[in-house]
Short mmCIF file of C-alpha atoms in Angstrom, two decimals:
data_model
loop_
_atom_site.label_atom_id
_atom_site.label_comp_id
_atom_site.label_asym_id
_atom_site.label_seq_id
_atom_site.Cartn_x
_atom_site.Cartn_y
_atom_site.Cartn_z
CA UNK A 1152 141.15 88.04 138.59
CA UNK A 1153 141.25 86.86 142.36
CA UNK A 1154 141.37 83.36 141.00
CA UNK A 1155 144.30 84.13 138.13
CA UNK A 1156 145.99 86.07 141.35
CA UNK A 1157 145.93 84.18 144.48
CA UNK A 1158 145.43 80.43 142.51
CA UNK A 1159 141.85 80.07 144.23
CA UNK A 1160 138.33 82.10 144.58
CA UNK A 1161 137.95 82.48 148.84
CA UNK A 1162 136.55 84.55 150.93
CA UNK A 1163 139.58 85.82 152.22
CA UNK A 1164 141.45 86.44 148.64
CA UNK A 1165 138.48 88.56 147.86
CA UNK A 1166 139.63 90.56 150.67
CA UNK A 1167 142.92 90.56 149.90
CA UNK A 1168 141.58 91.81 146.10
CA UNK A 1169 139.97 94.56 147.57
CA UNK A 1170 142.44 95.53 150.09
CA UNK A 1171 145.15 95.83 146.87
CA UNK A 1172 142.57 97.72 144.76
CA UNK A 1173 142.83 100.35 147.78
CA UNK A 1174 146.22 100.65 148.02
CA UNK A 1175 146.97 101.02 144.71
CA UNK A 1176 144.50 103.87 144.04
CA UNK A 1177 144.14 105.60 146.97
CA UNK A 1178 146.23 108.13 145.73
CA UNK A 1179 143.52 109.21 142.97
CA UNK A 1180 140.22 107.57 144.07
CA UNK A 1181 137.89 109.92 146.19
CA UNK A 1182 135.72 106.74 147.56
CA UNK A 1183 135.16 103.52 146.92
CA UNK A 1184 131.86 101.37 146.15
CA UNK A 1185 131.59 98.48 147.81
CA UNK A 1186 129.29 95.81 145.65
CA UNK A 1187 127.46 94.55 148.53
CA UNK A 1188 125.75 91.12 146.38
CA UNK A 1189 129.74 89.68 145.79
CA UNK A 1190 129.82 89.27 149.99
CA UNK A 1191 126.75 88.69 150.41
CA UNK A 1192 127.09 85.93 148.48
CA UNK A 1193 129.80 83.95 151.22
CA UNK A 1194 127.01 84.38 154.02
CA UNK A 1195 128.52 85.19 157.57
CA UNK A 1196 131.82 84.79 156.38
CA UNK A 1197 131.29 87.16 153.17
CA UNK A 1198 129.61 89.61 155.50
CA UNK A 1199 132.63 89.82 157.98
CA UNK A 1200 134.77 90.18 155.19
CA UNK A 1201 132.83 93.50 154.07
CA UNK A 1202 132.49 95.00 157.20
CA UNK A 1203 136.87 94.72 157.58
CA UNK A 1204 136.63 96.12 153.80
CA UNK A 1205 134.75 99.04 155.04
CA UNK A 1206 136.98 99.42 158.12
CA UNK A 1207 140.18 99.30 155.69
CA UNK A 1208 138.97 102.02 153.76
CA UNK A 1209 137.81 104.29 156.75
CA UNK A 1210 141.65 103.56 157.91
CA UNK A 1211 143.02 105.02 154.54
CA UNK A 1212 140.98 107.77 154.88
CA UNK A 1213 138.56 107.42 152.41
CA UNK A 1214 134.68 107.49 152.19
CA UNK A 1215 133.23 103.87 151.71
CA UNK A 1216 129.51 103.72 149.18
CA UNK A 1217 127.60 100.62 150.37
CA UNK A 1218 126.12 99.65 146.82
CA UNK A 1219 123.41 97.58 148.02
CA UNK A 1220 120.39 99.53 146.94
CA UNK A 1221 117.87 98.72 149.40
CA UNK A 1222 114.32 99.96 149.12
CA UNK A 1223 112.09 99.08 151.69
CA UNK A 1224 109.23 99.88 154.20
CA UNK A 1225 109.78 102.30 157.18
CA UNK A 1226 110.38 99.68 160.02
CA UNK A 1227 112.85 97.18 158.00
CA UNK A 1228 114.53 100.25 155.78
CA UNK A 1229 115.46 101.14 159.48
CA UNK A 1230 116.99 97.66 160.36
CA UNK A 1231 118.87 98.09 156.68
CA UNK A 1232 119.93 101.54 158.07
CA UNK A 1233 121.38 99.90 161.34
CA UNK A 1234 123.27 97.34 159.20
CA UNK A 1235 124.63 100.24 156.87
CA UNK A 1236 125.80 101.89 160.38
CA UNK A 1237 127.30 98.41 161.88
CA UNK A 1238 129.65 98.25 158.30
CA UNK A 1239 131.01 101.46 158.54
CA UNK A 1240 129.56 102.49 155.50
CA UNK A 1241 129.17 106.70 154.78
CA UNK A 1242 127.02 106.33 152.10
CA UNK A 1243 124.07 104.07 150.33
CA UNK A 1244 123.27 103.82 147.20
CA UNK A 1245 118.58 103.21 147.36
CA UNK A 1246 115.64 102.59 145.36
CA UNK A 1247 113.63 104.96 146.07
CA UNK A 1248 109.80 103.43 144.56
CA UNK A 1249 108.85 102.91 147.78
CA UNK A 1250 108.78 106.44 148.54
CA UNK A 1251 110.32 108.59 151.31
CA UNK A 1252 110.05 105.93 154.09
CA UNK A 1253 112.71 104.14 152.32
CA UNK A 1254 115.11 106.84 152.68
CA UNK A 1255 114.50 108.68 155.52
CA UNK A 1256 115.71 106.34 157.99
CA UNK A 1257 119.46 106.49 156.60
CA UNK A 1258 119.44 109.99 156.45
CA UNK A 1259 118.20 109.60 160.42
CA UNK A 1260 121.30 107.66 160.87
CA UNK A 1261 123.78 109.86 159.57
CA UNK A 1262 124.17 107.86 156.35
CA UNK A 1263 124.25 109.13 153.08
CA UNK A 1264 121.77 108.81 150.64
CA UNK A 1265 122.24 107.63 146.88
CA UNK A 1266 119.02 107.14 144.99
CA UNK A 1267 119.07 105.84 142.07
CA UNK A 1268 117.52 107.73 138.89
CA UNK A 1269 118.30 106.67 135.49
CA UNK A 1270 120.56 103.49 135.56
CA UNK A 1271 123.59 102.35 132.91
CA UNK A 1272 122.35 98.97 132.64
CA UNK A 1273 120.96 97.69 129.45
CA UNK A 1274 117.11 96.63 130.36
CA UNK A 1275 117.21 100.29 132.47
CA UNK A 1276 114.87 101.76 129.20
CA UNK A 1277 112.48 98.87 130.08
CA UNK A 1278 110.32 100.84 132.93
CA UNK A 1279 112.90 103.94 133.46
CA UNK A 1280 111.79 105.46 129.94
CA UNK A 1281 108.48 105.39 130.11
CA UNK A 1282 106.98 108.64 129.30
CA UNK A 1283 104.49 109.93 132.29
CA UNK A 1284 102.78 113.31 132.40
CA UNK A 1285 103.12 114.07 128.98
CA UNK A 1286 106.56 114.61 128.93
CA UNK A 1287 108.76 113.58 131.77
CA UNK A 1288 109.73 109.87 132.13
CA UNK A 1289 109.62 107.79 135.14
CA UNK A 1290 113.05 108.40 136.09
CA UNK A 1291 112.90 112.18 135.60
CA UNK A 1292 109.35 111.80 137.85
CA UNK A 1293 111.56 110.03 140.62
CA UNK A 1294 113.93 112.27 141.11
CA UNK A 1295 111.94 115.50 140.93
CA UNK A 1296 109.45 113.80 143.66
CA UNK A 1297 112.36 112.74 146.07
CA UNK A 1298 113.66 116.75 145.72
CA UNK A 1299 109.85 117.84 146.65
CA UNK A 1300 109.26 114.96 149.70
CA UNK A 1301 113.11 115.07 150.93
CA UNK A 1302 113.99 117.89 153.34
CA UNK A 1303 117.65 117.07 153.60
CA UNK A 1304 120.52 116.62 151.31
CA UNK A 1305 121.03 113.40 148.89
CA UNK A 1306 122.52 111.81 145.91
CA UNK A 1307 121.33 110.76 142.62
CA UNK A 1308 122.79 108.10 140.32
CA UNK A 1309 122.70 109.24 137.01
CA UNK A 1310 124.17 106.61 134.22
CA UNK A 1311 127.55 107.58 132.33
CA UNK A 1312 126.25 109.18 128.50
CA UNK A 1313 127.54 107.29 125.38
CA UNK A 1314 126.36 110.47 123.42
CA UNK A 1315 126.07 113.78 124.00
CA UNK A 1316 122.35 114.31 123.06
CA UNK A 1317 121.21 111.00 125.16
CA UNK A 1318 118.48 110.67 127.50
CA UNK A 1319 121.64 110.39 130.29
CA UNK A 1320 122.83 113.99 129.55
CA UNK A 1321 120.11 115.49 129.99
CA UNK A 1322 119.30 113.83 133.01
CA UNK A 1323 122.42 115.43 134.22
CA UNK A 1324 121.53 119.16 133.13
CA UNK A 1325 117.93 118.18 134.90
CA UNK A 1326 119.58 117.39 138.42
CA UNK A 1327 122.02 120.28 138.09
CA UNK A 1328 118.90 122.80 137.37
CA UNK A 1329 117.42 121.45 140.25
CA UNK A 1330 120.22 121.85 142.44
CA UNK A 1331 123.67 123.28 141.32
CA UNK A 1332 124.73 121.12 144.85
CA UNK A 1333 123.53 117.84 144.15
CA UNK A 1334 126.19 114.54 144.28
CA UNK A 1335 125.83 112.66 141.23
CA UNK A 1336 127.03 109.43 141.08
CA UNK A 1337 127.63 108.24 137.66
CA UNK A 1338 128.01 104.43 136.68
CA UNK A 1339 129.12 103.22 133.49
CA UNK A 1340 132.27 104.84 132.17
CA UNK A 1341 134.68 102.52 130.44
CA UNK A 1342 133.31 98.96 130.00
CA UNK A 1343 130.01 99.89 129.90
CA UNK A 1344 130.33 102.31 126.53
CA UNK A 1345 129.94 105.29 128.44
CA UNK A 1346 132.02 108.64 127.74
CA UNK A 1347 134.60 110.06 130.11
CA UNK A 1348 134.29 113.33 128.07
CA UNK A 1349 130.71 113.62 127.73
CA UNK A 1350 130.35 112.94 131.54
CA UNK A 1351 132.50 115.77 133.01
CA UNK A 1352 131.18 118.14 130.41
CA UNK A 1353 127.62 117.46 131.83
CA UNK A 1354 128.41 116.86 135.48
CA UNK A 1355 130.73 119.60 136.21
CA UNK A 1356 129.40 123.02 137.17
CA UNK A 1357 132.26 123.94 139.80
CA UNK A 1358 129.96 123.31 142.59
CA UNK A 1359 128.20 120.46 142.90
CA UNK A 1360 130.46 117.12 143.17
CA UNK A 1361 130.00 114.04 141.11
CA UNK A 1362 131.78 110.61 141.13
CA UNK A 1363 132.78 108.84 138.27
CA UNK A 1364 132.30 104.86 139.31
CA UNK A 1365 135.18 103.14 137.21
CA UNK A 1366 135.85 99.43 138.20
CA UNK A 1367 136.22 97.01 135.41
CA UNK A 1368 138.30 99.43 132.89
CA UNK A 1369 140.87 99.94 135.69
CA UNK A 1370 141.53 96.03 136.21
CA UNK A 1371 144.69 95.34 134.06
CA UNK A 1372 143.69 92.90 131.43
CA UNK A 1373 147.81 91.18 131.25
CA UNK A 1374 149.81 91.26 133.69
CA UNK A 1375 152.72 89.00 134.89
CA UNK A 1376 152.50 88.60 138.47
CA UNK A 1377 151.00 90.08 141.63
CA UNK A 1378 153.41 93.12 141.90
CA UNK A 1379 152.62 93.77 138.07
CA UNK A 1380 149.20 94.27 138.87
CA UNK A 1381 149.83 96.38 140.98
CA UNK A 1382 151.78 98.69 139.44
CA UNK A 1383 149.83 98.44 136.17
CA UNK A 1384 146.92 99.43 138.12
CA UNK A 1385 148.24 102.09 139.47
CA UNK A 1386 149.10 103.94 136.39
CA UNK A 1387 145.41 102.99 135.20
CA UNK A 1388 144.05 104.87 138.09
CA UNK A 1389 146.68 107.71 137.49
CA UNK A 1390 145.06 107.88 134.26
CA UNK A 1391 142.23 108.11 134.52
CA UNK A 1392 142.69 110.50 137.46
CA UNK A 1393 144.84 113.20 134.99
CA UNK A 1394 141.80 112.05 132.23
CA UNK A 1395 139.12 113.40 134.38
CA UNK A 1396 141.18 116.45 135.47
CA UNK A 1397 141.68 117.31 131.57
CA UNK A 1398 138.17 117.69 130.86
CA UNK A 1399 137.95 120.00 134.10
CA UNK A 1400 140.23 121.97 132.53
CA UNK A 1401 138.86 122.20 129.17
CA UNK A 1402 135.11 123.03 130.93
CA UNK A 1403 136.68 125.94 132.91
CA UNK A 1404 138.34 126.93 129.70
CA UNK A 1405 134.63 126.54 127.44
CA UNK A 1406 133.34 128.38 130.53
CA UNK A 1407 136.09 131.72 129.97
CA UNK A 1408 135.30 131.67 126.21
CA UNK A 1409 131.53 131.50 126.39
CA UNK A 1410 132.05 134.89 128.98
CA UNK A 1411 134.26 136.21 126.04
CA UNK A 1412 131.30 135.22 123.56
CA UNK A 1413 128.55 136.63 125.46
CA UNK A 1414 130.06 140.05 125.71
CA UNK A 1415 130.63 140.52 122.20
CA UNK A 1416 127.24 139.04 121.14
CA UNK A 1417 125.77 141.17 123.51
CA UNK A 1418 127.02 144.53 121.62
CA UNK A 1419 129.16 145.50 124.53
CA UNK A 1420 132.20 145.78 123.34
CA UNK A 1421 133.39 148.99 121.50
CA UNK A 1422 137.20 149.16 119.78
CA UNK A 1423 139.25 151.52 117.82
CA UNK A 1424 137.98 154.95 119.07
CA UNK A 1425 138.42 157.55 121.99
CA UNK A 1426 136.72 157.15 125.15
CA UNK A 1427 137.11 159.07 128.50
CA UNK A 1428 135.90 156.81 131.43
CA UNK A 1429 134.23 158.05 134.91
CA UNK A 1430 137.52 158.01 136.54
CA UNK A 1431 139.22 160.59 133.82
CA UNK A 1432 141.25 158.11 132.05
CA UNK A 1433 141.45 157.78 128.27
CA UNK A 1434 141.81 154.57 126.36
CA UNK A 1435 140.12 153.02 123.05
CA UNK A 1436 137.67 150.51 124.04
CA UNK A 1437 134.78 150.53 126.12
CA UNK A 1438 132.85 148.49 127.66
CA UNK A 1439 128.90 149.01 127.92
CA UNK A 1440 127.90 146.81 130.95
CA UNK A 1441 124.55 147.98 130.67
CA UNK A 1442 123.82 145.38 127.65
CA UNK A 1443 124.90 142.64 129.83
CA UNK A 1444 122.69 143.74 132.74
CA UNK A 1445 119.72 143.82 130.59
CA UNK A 1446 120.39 140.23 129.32
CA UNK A 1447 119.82 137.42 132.05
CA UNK A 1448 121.48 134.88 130.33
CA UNK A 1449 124.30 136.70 129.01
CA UNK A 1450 124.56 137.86 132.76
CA UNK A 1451 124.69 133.88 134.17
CA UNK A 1452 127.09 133.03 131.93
CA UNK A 1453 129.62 135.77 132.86
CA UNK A 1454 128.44 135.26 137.00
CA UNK A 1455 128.78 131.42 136.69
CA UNK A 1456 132.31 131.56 135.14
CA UNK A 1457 132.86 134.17 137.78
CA UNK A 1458 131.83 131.54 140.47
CA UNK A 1459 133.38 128.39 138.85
CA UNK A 1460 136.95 130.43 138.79
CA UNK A 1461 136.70 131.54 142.40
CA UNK A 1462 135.71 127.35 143.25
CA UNK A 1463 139.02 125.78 141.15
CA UNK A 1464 141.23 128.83 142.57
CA UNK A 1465 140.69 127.39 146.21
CA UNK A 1466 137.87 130.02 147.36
CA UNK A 1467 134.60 127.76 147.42
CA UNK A 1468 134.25 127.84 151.16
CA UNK A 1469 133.60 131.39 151.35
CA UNK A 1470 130.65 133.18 153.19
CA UNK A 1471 129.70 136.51 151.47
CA UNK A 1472 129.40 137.98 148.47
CA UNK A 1473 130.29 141.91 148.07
CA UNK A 1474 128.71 144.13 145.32
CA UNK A 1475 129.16 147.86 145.49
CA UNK A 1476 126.10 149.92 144.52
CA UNK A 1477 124.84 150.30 142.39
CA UNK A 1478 126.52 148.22 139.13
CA UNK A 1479 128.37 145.19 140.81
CA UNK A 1480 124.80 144.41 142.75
CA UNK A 1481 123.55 142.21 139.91
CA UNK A 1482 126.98 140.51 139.28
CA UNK A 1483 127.03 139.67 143.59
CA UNK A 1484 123.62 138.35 143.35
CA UNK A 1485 124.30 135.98 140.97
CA UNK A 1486 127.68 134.65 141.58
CA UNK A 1487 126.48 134.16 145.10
CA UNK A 1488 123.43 131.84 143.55
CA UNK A 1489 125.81 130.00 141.56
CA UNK A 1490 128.08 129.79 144.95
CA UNK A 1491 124.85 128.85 147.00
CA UNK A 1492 126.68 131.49 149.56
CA UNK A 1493 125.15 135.20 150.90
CA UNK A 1494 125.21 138.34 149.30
CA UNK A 1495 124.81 142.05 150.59
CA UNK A 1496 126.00 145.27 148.61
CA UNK A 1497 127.91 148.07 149.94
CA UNK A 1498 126.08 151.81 149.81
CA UNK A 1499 128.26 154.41 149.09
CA UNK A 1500 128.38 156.99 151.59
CA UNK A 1501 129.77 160.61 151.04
CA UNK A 1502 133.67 159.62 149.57
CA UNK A 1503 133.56 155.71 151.06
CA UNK A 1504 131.24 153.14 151.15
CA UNK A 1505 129.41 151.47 154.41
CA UNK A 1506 126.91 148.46 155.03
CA UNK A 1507 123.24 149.11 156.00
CA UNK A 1508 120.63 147.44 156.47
CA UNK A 1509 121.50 144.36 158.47
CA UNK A 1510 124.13 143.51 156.54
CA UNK A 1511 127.09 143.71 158.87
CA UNK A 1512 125.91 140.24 160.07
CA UNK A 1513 127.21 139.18 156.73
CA UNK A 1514 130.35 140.43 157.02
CA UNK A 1515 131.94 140.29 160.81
CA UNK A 1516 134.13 137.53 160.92
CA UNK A 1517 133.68 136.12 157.62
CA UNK A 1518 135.27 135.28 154.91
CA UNK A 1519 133.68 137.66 151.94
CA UNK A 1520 134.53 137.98 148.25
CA UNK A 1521 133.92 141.45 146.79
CA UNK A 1522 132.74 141.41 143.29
CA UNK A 1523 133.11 144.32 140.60
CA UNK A 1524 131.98 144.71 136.70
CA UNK A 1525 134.66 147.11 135.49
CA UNK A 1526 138.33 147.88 136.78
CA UNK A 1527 139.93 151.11 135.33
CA UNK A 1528 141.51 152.58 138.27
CA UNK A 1529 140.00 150.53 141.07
CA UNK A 1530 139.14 152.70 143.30
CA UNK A 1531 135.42 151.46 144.12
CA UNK A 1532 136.76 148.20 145.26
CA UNK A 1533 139.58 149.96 146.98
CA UNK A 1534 137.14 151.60 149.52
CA UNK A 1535 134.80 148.75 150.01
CA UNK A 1536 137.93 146.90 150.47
CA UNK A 1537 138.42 149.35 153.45
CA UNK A 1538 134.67 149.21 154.44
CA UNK A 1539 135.07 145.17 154.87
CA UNK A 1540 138.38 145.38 156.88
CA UNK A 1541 137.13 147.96 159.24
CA UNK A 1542 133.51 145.91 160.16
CA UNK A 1543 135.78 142.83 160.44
CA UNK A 1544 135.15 140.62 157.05
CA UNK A 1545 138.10 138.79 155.66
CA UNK A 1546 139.06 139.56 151.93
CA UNK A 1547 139.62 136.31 150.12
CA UNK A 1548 139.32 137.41 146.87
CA UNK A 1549 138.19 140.43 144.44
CA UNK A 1550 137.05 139.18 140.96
CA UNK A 1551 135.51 141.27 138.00
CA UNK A 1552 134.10 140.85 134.67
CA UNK A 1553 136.40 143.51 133.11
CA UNK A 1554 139.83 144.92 134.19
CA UNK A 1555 140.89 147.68 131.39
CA UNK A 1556 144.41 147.52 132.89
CA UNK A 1557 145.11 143.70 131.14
#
């Protein structure tokens, strides 16, 4: 395409390439991944050229990936770290075989880690497959070691799935049991065979961030001239943008209807009859939260769609989960897990409720969601309410698993 566009393949109409690429998907791309072999390939000149690439995207305010997957020895993964620092770059993608000392000198640096797991090329089942241990394979080994030897915070890159009972999927669901927080970056969507659908379904958790790498499939395939391309590009990457967000959507949506499921499998829910609940009031279904608490996994589910709701509404960067005692304790603990955030529990204290034990640390000056099982009335959460503005703590939000007044 820089040949068919500019008339000749140079240095400098790569650059130009790239530069348009930028523009017209800045809009919709989160970061860009620069292929380092394509510049490396010019020498000096190529080099240069990469290093403005990297400066051009810092200038748009975007993150640039150095794809060059190094994987060396302490002293020279060091001088690759240096060179990752002189281009600008905020991230690299690594091998890690070699072990820890090929990493730890880019985290030392201030660069981020990538490491690559199980790849979306074609000979990747050649050594990455292999079964060692009895049951895990090599890939699966790697990336389990690097979260044991690593003390600090990395990336993984995790091949797009074709299917959704691949070897790729569950590498996925491995990572994100490991650690809800973990980046994935995930090659392979779109000319490679791998599935846009099947990849946010296993990626997305509400927490942890992953990166869909999509290159070739965005490249319009006809075009008329150099504005064309542009333009058609452009409403590929707004495509595939609104594609990805879709499949959000329908997760968060799966998410609210497995909740749904899990109470009524549980035996919670009880319809068409007379109850009287705590705070006097009459209606004709109950809820018995005491078969969810019982269940742990009936409990995650409900917690985690909890957690992913409070992360899409715009309240991920809180500080402090709030559970009054006794019943909402359980439900705090474990959105708060799913939130990787704090947790405390209010006490109740004659008519109000007040925070013990410490846990006013928790709560001055930050920003604290307060979590409940049932509304009827809402009083409960109207006095811890009270209890968190008067030690200081700033409500965000107040979430539930049941509110009898909908």
């Amino acid at each position: 395409d820089v040949k068919k566009l500019f008339g000749e393949f140079t240095v400098d109409n790569l650059l130009r390439f790239c530069k348009i690429i930028v523009d017209q998907t800045k809009e919709f791309a989160a970061c860009y991944k620069v292929n380092s072999a394509f510049f490396e390939a010019h020498g000096a000149e190529g080099w240069a050229a990469m290093q403005t690439l990297f400066d051009y995207i810092k200038s748009q305010g975007k993150l640039g990936i150095w794809d060059a997957k190094r994987g060396d020895i302490g002293n020279t993964a060091e001088r690759y770290a240096v060179a990752a620092v002189n281009l600008g770059a905020h991230a690299i993608t690594l091998n890690g075989y070699m072990g820890s000392d090929a990493i730890n000198p880019f985290a030392e640096k201030g660069i981020f880690p990538i490491i690559l797991g199980r790849t979306s090329n074609k000979s990747a089942t050649e050594f990455q497959f292999e079964i060692v241990n009895g049951s895990n394979d090599v890939s699966d080994l790697l990336i389990t070691k690097m979260s044991d030897v690593l003390s600090y915070d990395f990336g993984v890159v995790i091949g797009a799935p074709t299917g959704s009972h691949d070897r790729y999927v569950q590498s996925i669901e491995d990572v994100r049991a490991d650690d809800v927080n973990r980046l994935i970056l995930i090659p392979g969507v779109g000319a490679q065979g791998g599935s846009l659908n099947i990849t946010v379904h296993s990626a997305y958790n509400g927490v942890g961030g992953f990166v869909v790498n999509v290159s070739r499939s965005l490249i319009p395939k006809v075009y008329e001239n150099l504005n064309d391309f542009g333009v058609r590009l452009n409403d590929n990457a707004m495509n595939q943008h609104f594609d990805i967000i879709d499949q959000v959507c329908a997760c968060e949506k799966s998410k609210e209807e497995a909740a749904l499921r899990s109470i009524k499998t549980a035996g919670a829910i009880f319809t068409d009859d007379h109850f009287v609940y705590t705070s006097g009031k009459h209606g004709d279904t109950y809820i018995n939260k005491d078969k969810i608490y019982t269940n742990p996994v009936d409990l995650a589910i409900l917690c985690d769609a909890l957690g992913s709701l409070l992360i899409a509404q715009g309240f991920g960067s809180v500080d402090t989960i709030v559970g009054p005692a006794m019943g909402a304790i359980k439900i705090a603990d474990r959105i708060a897990e799913y939130m990787s955030v704090n947790t405390v529990y209010a006490e109740k204290s004659g008519d109000s409720f007040v925070f013990n034990r410490g846990y006013l640390d928790y709560i001055v000056g930050k920003k604290v969601v307060i979590s409940e099982d049932i509304f009827t009335t809402g009083g409960s959460v109207k006095k811890v309410i009270s209890a968190v503005k008067n030690a200081g703590g700033e409500i965000v939000a107040v979430v539930g698993l049941v509110n009898r007044n909908k």
